[in-house]
CSV table of C-alpha atoms and ligand atoms in Angstrom, one decimal:
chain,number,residue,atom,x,y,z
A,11,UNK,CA,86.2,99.3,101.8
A,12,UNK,CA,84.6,98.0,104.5
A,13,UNK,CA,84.6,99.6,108.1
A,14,UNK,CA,86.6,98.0,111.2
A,15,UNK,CA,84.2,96.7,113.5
A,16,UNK,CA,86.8,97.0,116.3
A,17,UNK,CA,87.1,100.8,115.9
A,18,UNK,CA,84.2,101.6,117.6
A,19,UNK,CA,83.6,102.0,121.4
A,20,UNK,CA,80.3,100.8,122.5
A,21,UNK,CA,79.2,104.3,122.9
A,22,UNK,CA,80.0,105.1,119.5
A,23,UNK,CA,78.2,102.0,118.1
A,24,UNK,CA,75.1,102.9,119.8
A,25,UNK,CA,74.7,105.9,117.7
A,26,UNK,CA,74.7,104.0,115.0
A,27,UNK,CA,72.6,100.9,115.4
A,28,UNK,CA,69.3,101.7,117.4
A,29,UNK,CA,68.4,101.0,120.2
A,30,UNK,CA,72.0,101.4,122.0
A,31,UNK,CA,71.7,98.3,124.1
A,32,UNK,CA,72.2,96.6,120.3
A,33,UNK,CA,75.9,97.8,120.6
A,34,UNK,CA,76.3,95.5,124.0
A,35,UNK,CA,75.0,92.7,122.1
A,36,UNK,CA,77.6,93.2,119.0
A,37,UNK,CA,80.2,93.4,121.9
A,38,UNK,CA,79.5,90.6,123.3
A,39,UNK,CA,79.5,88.7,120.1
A,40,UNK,CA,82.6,90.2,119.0
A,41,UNK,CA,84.6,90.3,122.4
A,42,UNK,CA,83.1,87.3,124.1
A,43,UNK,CA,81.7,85.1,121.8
A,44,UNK,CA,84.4,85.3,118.9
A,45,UNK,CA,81.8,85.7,116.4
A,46,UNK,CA,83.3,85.5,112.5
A,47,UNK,CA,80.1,86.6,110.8
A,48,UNK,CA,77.2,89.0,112.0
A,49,UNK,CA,75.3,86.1,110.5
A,50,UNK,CA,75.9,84.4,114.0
A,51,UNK,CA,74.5,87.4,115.8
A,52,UNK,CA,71.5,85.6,116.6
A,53,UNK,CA,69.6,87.8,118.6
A,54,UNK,CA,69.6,90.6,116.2
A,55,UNK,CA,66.8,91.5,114.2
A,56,UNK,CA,67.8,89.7,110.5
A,57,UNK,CA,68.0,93.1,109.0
A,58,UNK,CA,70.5,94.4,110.8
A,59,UNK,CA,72.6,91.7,110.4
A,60,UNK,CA,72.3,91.9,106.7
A,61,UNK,CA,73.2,95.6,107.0
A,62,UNK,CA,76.3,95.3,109.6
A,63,UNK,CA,77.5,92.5,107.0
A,64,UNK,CA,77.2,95.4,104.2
A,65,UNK,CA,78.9,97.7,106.1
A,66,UNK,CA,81.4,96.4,108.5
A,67,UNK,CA,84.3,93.6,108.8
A,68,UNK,CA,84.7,91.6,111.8
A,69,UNK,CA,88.5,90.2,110.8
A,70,UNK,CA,91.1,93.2,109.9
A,71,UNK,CA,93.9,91.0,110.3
A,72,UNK,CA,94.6,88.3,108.8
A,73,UNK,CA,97.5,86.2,110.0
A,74,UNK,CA,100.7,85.1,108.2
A,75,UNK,CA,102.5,83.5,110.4
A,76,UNK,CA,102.9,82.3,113.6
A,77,UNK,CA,106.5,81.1,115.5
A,78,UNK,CA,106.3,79.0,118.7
A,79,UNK,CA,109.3,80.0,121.2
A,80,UNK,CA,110.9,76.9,123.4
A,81,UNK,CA,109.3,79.2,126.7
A,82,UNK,CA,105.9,79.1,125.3
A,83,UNK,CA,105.7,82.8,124.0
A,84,UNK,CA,104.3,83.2,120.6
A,85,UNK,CA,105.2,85.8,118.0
A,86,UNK,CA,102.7,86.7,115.2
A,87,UNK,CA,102.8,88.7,112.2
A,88,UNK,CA,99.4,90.2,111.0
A,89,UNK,CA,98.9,91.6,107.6
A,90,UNK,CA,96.3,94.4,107.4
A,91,UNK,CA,94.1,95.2,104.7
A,92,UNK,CA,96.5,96.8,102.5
A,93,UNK,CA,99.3,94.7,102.3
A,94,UNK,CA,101.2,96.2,105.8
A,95,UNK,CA,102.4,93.5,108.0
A,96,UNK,CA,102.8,94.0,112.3
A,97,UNK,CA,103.6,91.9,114.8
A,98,UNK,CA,102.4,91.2,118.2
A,99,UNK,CA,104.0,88.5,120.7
A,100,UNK,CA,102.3,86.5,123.4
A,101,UNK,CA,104.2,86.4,126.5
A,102,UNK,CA,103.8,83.5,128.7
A,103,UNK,CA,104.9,84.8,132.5
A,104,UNK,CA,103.3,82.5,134.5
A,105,UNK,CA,102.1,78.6,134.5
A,106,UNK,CA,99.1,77.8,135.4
A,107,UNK,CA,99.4,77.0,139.9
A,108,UNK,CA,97.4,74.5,141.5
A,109,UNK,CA,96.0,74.0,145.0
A,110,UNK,CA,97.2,70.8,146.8
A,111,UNK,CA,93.8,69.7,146.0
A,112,UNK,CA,93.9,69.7,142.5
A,113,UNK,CA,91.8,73.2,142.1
A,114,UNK,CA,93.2,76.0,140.4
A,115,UNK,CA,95.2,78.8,142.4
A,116,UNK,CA,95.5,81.1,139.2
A,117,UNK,CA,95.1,80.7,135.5
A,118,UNK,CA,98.4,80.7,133.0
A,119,UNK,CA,99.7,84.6,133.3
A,120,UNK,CA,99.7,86.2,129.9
A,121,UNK,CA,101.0,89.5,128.6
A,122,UNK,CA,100.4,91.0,124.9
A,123,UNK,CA,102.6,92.9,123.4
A,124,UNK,CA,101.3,94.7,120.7
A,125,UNK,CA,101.6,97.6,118.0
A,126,UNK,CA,100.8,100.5,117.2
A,127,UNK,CA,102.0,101.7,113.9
A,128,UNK,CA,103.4,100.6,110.5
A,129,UNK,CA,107.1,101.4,111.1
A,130,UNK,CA,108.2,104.2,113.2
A,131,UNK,CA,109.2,107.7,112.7
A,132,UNK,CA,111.7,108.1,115.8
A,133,UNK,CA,114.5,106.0,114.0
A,134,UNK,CA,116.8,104.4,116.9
A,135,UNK,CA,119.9,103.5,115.8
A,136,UNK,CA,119.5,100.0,117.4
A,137,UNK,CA,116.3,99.4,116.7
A,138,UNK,CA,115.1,97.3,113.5
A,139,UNK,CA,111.5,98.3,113.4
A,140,UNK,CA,113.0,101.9,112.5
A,141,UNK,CA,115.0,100.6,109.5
A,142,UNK,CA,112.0,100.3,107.8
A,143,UNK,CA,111.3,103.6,108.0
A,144,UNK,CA,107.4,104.9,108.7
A,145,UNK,CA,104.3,103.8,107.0
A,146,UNK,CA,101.1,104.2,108.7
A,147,UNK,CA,99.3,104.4,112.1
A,148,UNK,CA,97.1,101.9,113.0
A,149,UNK,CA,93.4,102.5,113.6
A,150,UNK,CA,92.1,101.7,116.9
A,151,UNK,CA,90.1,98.4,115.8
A,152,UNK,CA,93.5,97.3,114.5
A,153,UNK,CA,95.4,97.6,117.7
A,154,UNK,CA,92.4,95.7,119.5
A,155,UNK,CA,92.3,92.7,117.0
A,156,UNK,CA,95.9,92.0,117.6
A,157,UNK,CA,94.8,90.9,120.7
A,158,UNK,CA,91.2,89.5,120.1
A,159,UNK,CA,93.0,87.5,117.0
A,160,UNK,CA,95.6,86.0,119.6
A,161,UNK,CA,92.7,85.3,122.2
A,162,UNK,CA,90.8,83.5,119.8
A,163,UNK,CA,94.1,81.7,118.1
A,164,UNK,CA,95.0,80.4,121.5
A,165,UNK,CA,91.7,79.7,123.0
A,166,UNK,CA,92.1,82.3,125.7
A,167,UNK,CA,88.5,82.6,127.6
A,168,UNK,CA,87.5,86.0,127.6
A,169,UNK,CA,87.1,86.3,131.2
A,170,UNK,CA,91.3,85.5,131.6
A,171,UNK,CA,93.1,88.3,133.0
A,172,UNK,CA,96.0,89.4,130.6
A,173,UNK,CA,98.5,92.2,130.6
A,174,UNK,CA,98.9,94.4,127.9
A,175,UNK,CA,102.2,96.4,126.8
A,176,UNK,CA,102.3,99.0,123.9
A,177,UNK,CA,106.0,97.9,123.4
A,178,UNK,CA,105.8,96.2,119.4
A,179,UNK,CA,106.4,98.4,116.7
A,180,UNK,CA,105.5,101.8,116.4
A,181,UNK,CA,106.0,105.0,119.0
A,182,UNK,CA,102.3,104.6,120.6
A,183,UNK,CA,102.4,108.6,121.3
A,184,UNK,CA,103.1,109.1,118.1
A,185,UNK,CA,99.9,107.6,117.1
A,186,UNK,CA,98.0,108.7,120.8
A,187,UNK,CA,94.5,109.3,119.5
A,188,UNK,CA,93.9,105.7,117.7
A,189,UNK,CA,96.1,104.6,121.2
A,190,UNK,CA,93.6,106.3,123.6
A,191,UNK,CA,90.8,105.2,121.7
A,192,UNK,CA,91.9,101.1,122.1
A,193,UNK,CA,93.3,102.0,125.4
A,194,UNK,CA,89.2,102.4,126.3
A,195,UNK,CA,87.5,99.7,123.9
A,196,UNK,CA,90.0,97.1,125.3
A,197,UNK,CA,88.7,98.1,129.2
A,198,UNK,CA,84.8,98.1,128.1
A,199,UNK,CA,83.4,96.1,130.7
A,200,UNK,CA,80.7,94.4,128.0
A,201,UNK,CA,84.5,93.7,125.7
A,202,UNK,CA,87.6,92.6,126.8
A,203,UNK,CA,87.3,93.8,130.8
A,204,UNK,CA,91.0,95.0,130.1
A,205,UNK,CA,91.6,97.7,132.9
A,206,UNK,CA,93.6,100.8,132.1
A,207,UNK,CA,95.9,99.3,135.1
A,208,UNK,CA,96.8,96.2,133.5
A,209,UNK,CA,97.9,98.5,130.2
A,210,UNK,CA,101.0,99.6,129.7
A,211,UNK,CA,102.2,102.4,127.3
A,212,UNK,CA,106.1,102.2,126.3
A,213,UNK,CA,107.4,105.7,124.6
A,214,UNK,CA,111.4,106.7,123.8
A,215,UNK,CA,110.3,110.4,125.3
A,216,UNK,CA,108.0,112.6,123.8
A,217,UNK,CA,107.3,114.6,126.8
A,218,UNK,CA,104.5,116.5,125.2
A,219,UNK,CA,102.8,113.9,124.4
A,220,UNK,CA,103.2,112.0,127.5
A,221,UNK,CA,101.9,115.6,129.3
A,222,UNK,CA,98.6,115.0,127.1
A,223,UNK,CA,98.6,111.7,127.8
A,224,UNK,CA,98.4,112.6,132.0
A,225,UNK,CA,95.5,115.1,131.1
A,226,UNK,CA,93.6,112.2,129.5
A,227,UNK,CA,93.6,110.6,132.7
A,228,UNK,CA,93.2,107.1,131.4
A,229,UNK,CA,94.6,105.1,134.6
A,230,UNK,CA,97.4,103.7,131.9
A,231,UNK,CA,100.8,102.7,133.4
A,232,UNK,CA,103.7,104.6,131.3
A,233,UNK,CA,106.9,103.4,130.8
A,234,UNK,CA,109.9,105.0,128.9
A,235,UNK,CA,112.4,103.8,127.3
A,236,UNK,CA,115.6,106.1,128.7
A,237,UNK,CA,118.6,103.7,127.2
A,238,UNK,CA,121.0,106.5,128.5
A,239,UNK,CA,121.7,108.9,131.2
A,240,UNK,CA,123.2,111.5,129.5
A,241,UNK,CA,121.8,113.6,126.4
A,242,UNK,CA,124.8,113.3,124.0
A,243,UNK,CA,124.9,109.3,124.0
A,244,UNK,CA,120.8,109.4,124.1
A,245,UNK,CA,120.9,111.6,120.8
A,246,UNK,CA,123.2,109.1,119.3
A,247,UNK,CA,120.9,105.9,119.9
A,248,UNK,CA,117.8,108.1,119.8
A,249,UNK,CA,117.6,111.0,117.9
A,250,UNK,CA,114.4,112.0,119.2
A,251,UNK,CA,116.6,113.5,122.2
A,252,UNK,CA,117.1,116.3,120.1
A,253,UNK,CA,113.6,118.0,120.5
A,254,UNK,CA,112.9,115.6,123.9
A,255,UNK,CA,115.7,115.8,126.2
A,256,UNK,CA,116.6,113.8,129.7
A,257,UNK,CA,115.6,116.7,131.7
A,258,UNK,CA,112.4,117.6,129.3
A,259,UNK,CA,111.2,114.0,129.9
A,260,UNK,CA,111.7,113.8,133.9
A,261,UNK,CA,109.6,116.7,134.4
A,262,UNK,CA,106.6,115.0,132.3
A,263,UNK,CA,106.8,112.3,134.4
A,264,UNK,CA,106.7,113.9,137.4
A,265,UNK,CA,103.5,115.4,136.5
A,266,UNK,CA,102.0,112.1,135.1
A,267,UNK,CA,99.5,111.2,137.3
A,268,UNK,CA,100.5,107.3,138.5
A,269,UNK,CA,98.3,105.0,140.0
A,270,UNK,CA,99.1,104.9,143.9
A,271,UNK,CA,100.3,101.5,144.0
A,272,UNK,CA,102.4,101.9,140.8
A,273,UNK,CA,105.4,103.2,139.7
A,274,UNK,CA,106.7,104.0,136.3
A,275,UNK,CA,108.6,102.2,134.8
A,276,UNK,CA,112.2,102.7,132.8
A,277,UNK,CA,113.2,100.8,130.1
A,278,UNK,CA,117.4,100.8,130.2
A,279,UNK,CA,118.3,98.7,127.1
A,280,UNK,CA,122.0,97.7,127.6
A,281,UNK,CA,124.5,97.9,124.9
A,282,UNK,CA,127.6,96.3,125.4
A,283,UNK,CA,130.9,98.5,126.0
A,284,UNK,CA,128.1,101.9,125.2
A,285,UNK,CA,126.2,101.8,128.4
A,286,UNK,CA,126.8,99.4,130.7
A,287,UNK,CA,129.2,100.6,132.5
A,288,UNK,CA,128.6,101.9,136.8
A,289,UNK,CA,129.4,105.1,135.8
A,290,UNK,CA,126.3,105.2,133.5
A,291,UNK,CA,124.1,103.2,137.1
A,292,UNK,CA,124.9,106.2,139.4
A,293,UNK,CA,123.8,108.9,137.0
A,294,UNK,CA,121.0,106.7,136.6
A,295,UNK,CA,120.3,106.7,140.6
A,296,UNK,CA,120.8,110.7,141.2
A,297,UNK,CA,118.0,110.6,137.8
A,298,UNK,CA,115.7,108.7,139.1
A,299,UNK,CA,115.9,110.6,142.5
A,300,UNK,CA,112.3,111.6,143.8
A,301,UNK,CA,110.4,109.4,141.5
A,302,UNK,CA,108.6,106.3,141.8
A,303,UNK,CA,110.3,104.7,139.6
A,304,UNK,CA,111.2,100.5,138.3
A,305,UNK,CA,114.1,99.9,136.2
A,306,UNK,CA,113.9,97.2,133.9
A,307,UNK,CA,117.9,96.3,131.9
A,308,UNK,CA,117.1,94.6,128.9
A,309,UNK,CA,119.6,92.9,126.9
A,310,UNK,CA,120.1,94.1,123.7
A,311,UNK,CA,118.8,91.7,121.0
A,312,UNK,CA,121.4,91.5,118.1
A,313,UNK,CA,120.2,91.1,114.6
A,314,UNK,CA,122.3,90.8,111.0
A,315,UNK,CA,123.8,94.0,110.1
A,316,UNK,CA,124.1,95.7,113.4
A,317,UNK,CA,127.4,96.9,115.1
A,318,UNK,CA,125.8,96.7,118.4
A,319,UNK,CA,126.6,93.9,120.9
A,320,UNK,CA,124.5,91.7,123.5
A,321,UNK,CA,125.6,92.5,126.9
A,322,UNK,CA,127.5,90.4,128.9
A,323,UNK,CA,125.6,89.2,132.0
A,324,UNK,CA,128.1,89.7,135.0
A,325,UNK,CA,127.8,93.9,133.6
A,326,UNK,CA,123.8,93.6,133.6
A,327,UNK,CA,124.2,91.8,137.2
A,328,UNK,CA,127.0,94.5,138.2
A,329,UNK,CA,124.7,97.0,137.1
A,330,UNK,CA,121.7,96.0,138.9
A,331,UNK,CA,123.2,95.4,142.3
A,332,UNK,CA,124.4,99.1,141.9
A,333,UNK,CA,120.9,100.0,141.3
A,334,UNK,CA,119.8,97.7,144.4
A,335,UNK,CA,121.6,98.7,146.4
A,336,UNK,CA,120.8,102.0,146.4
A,337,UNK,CA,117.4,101.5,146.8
A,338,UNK,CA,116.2,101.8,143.2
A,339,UNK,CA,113.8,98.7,142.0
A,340,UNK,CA,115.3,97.0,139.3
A,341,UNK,CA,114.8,93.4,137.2
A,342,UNK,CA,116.5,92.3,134.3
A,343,UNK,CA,114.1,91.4,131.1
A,344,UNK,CA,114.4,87.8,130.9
A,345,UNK,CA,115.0,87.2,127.3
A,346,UNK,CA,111.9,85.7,126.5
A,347,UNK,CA,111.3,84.7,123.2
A,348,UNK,CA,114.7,84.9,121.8
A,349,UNK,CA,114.7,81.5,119.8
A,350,UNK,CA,112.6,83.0,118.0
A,351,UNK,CA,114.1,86.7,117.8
A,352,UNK,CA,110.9,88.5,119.6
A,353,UNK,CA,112.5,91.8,120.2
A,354,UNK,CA,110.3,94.2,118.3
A,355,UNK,CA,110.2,94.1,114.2
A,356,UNK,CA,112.7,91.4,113.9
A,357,UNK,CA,110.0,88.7,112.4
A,358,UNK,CA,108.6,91.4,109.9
A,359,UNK,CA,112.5,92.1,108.7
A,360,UNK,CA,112.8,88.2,108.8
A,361,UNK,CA,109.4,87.8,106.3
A,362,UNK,CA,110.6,91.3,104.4
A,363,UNK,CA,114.3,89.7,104.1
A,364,UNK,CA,112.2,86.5,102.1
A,365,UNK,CA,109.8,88.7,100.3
A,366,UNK,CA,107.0,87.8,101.7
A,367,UNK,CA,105.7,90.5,103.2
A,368,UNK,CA,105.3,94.5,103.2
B,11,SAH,N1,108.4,103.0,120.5
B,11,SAH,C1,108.2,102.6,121.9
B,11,SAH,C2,107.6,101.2,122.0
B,11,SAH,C3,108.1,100.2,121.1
B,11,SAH,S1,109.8,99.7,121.2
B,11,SAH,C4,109.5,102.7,122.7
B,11,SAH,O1,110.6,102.9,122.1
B,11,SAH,O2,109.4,102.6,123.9
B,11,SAH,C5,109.7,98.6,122.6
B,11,SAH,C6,111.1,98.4,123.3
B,11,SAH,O3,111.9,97.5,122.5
B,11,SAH,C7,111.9,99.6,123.5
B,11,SAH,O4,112.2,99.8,124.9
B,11,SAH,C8,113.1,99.4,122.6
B,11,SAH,O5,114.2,100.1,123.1
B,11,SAH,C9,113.2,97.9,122.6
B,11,SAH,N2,114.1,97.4,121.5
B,11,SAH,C10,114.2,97.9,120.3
B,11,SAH,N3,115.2,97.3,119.6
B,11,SAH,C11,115.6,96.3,120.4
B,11,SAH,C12,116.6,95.3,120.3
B,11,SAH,N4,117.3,95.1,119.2
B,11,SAH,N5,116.8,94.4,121.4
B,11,SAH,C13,116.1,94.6,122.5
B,11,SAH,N6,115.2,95.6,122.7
B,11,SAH,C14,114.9,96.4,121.6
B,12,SF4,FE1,110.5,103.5,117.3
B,12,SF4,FE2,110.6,102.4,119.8
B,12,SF4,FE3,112.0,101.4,117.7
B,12,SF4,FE4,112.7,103.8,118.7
B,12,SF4,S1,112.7,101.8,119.8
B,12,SF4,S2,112.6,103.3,116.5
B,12,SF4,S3,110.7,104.6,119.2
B,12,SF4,S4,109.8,101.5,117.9
C-alpha cells in the first residue's frame, strides 16, 4: 500500500527527499496548488517524481457522497482506503460583506468540522457515532485531507481563513498523537497557514489526556463537551465519567494553558425533560466559577431509534438567560445543517442503514 502524502510534516518530508527545500515545494503543490499527480510537480527533478509516484498517494479519500443543506453547510462522507467511511461538514457562518463601494469587507466565513477516528470508544448513550462501536484511528494525513478534499471540492483559495473544530466522529484525545501531528501540518506556513488559534479540539473529558495535551503546548483552543453538572446523570449519558469525573476534568482545565484572549469552551447538549431544567444552569454557574469559560446549549439532534427528545426552545432560552445573567458567556448552537441531519455520524448511519457503506 501506498504511503499518505498528507502524513508528513514538512520537516519530516525533508528527511526523505533531498535537499529539504524539495519538501516546501511538494507542500506547495499539495496544499496550494491542489496537485492530483506528482506528475504535475513541475519543478522537480523527473526522477523524483517517478519515485514519489512509486511510493506515495496524493488522494486518501475518496468521496461518496455529498448533501447540500438549505443554509449552505455541506456534509461529506469520505471513504478511506479500506472500506471505512467518515464524515466531515462544512459550516457556512458568515456571507461574504461588501464595502459600500463594491470591494470586499471579508470573504465567506467557513468552519470544518472534521474527524478523527473510525467510530468511537467512549459510547454516549445519545450519541450515534458510538452505536457503531470503534474501528480505527485516523492517520494524520487523513484528518488533513478531510479538509484539503473540501477546499478543493468547493474551490476554497488556499489563502481563505477557515476555522477548524475536532467535533465529527471520533474522541480526538483518544487518538492525540495522529491529532497533534495534523494539528501542526494543517498550521505549516508553506500548507494550509491554519493557526493552532483557529483550531479547535472538542473531548467528553479525558482529563489526562487533556493534561498532555497543555504540555504539548500547541496554542489549540479546547472545548469539552460537559452535558451535565452532576456525576450520576454524566455517567448515564457518558460513561466515560466513570474513570473521568466532573471534578477530575475542571482541574485539567484549569491547568490548560489558554490563549489570553480565549476562553474554553463547554459544550452543554440539552436533552429535553434530562437536563434542561434551572436547577441543572446554577450548578452549572457555581462549576464554571473561576474559569474562563463559553457555554455553548446545543439542541439535541434526534435520530430513529432514540428515546431522547429535542429541547424545547423557551427551556434552551430560560436556560441561557440564567447563564447571562449571571455573568457566564453563553450562545445557543444554531442548528445548522439539520435538513440534512449534520450532528456527528448521522450521514454514515444513514449510508450504513442503505448498505452502502462501512
Ligand atoms: N468526541 C468528541 C468530539 C466529537 S462529538 C466529543 O464528544 O466532544 C462532537 C459533539 O457532538 C459533542 O459535543 C457531542 O455531544 C455532540 N453530539 C453527539 N450526538 C449528538 C446529537 N444527537 N445531537 C446533537 N449533538 C450531538
Ligand atoms: Fe464519542 Fe463524542 Fe460521540 Fe461521545 S459524543 S460517543 S465521545 S464521538
Amino acid at each position: 500500500m501506498k504511503k499518505i502524502i498528507q502524513d508528513y510534516t514538512k520537516e519530516e518530508l525533508g528527511e526523505i527527499v533531498k535537499p529539504p527545500f524539495r519538501a516546501k515545494q511538494i507542500y506547495n503543490w499539495v496544499y496550494h496548488k491542489h496537485a492530483d499527480s506528482f506528475g504535475q510537480m513541475e519543478n522537480l527533478p523527473k526522477a523524483m517524481r517517478a519515485e514519489l509516484e512509486e511510493e506515495f498517494t496524493l488522494h486518501p479519500l475518496t468521496m461518496l457522497s455529498r448533501q447540500e443543506s438549505r443554509d449552505g453547510s455541506v456534509k461529506y462522507l469520505f471513504e478511506l482506503h479500506d472500506g471505512h467511511t467518515v464524515e466531515a461538514v462544512l459550516l457556512l457562518m458568515k456571507e461574504a460583506q461588501y464595502h459600500e463601494d463594491g470591494t470586499l469587507k471579508h470573504h465567506r466565513r467557513y468552519t470544518v468540522c472534521i474527524s478523527s477516528q473510525v467510530g468511537c470508544k467512549v459510547g454516549c448513550a445519545f450519541c450515534l457515532t458510538a452505536k457503531g462501536g470503534f474501528m480505527r484511528d485516523l492517520s494524520a494525513g487523513e484528518i488533513v485531507a478531510q479538509v484539503l478534499e473540501i477546499y478543493k471540492d468547493q474551490g476554497i483559495p488556499s489563502n481563505h481563513r477557515v476555522n477548524l473544530v475536532y467535533m465529527g466522529m471520533g474522541e480526538p484525545l483518544d487518538n492525540l498523537e495522529n491529532v497533534a501531528k495534523a494539528v501542526k501540518i494543517f498550521s505549516d506556513m508553506d500548507g494550509m497557514s491554519i493557526s493552532p488559534n483557529r483550531q479547535t479540539i472538542s473531548t467528553s473529558g479525558l482529563s489526562s489526556k487533556i493534561e498532555k495535551l497543555g504540555a504539548m503546548d500547541l496554542g489549540v483552543n479546547l472545548a469539552i463537551s460537559l452535558h451535565a453538572v452532576d456525576d450520576e446523570l454524566r455517567q448515564q449519558l457518558m460513561p466515560i465519567n466513570k474513570a473521568y469525573n466532573i471534578a477530575s476534568i475542571m482541574e485539567a482545565v484549569r491547568n490548560f494553558p489558554v490563549n489570553q484572549r480565549k476562553k474554553v469552551l463547554f459544550e452543554y447538549l440539552v436533552i429535553k425533560d434530562v437536563n434542561d431544567d434551572l436547577g441543572a444552569a446554577k450548578k452549572l454557574v457555581k462549576l464554571l466559577n473561576g474559569i474562563k469559560a463559553k457555554v455553548n446549549l446545543i439542541y439535541f439532534n434526534p435520530y430513529p431509534g432514540t428515546d431522547f427528545k429535542r429541547p424545547d426552545p423557551e427551556d434552551m432560552r430560560r436556560f441561557q438567560e440564567y447563564l447571562l445573567s449571571k455573568g457566564v458567556l453563553c450562545t445557543i448552537r444554531e442548528s445548522k445543517g439539520l435538513d440534512i441531519s449534520a450532528a456527528c455520524g448521522q450521514l454514515r448511519e444513514q449510508k450504513l442503514q442503505e448498505g452502502g457503506a462501512q
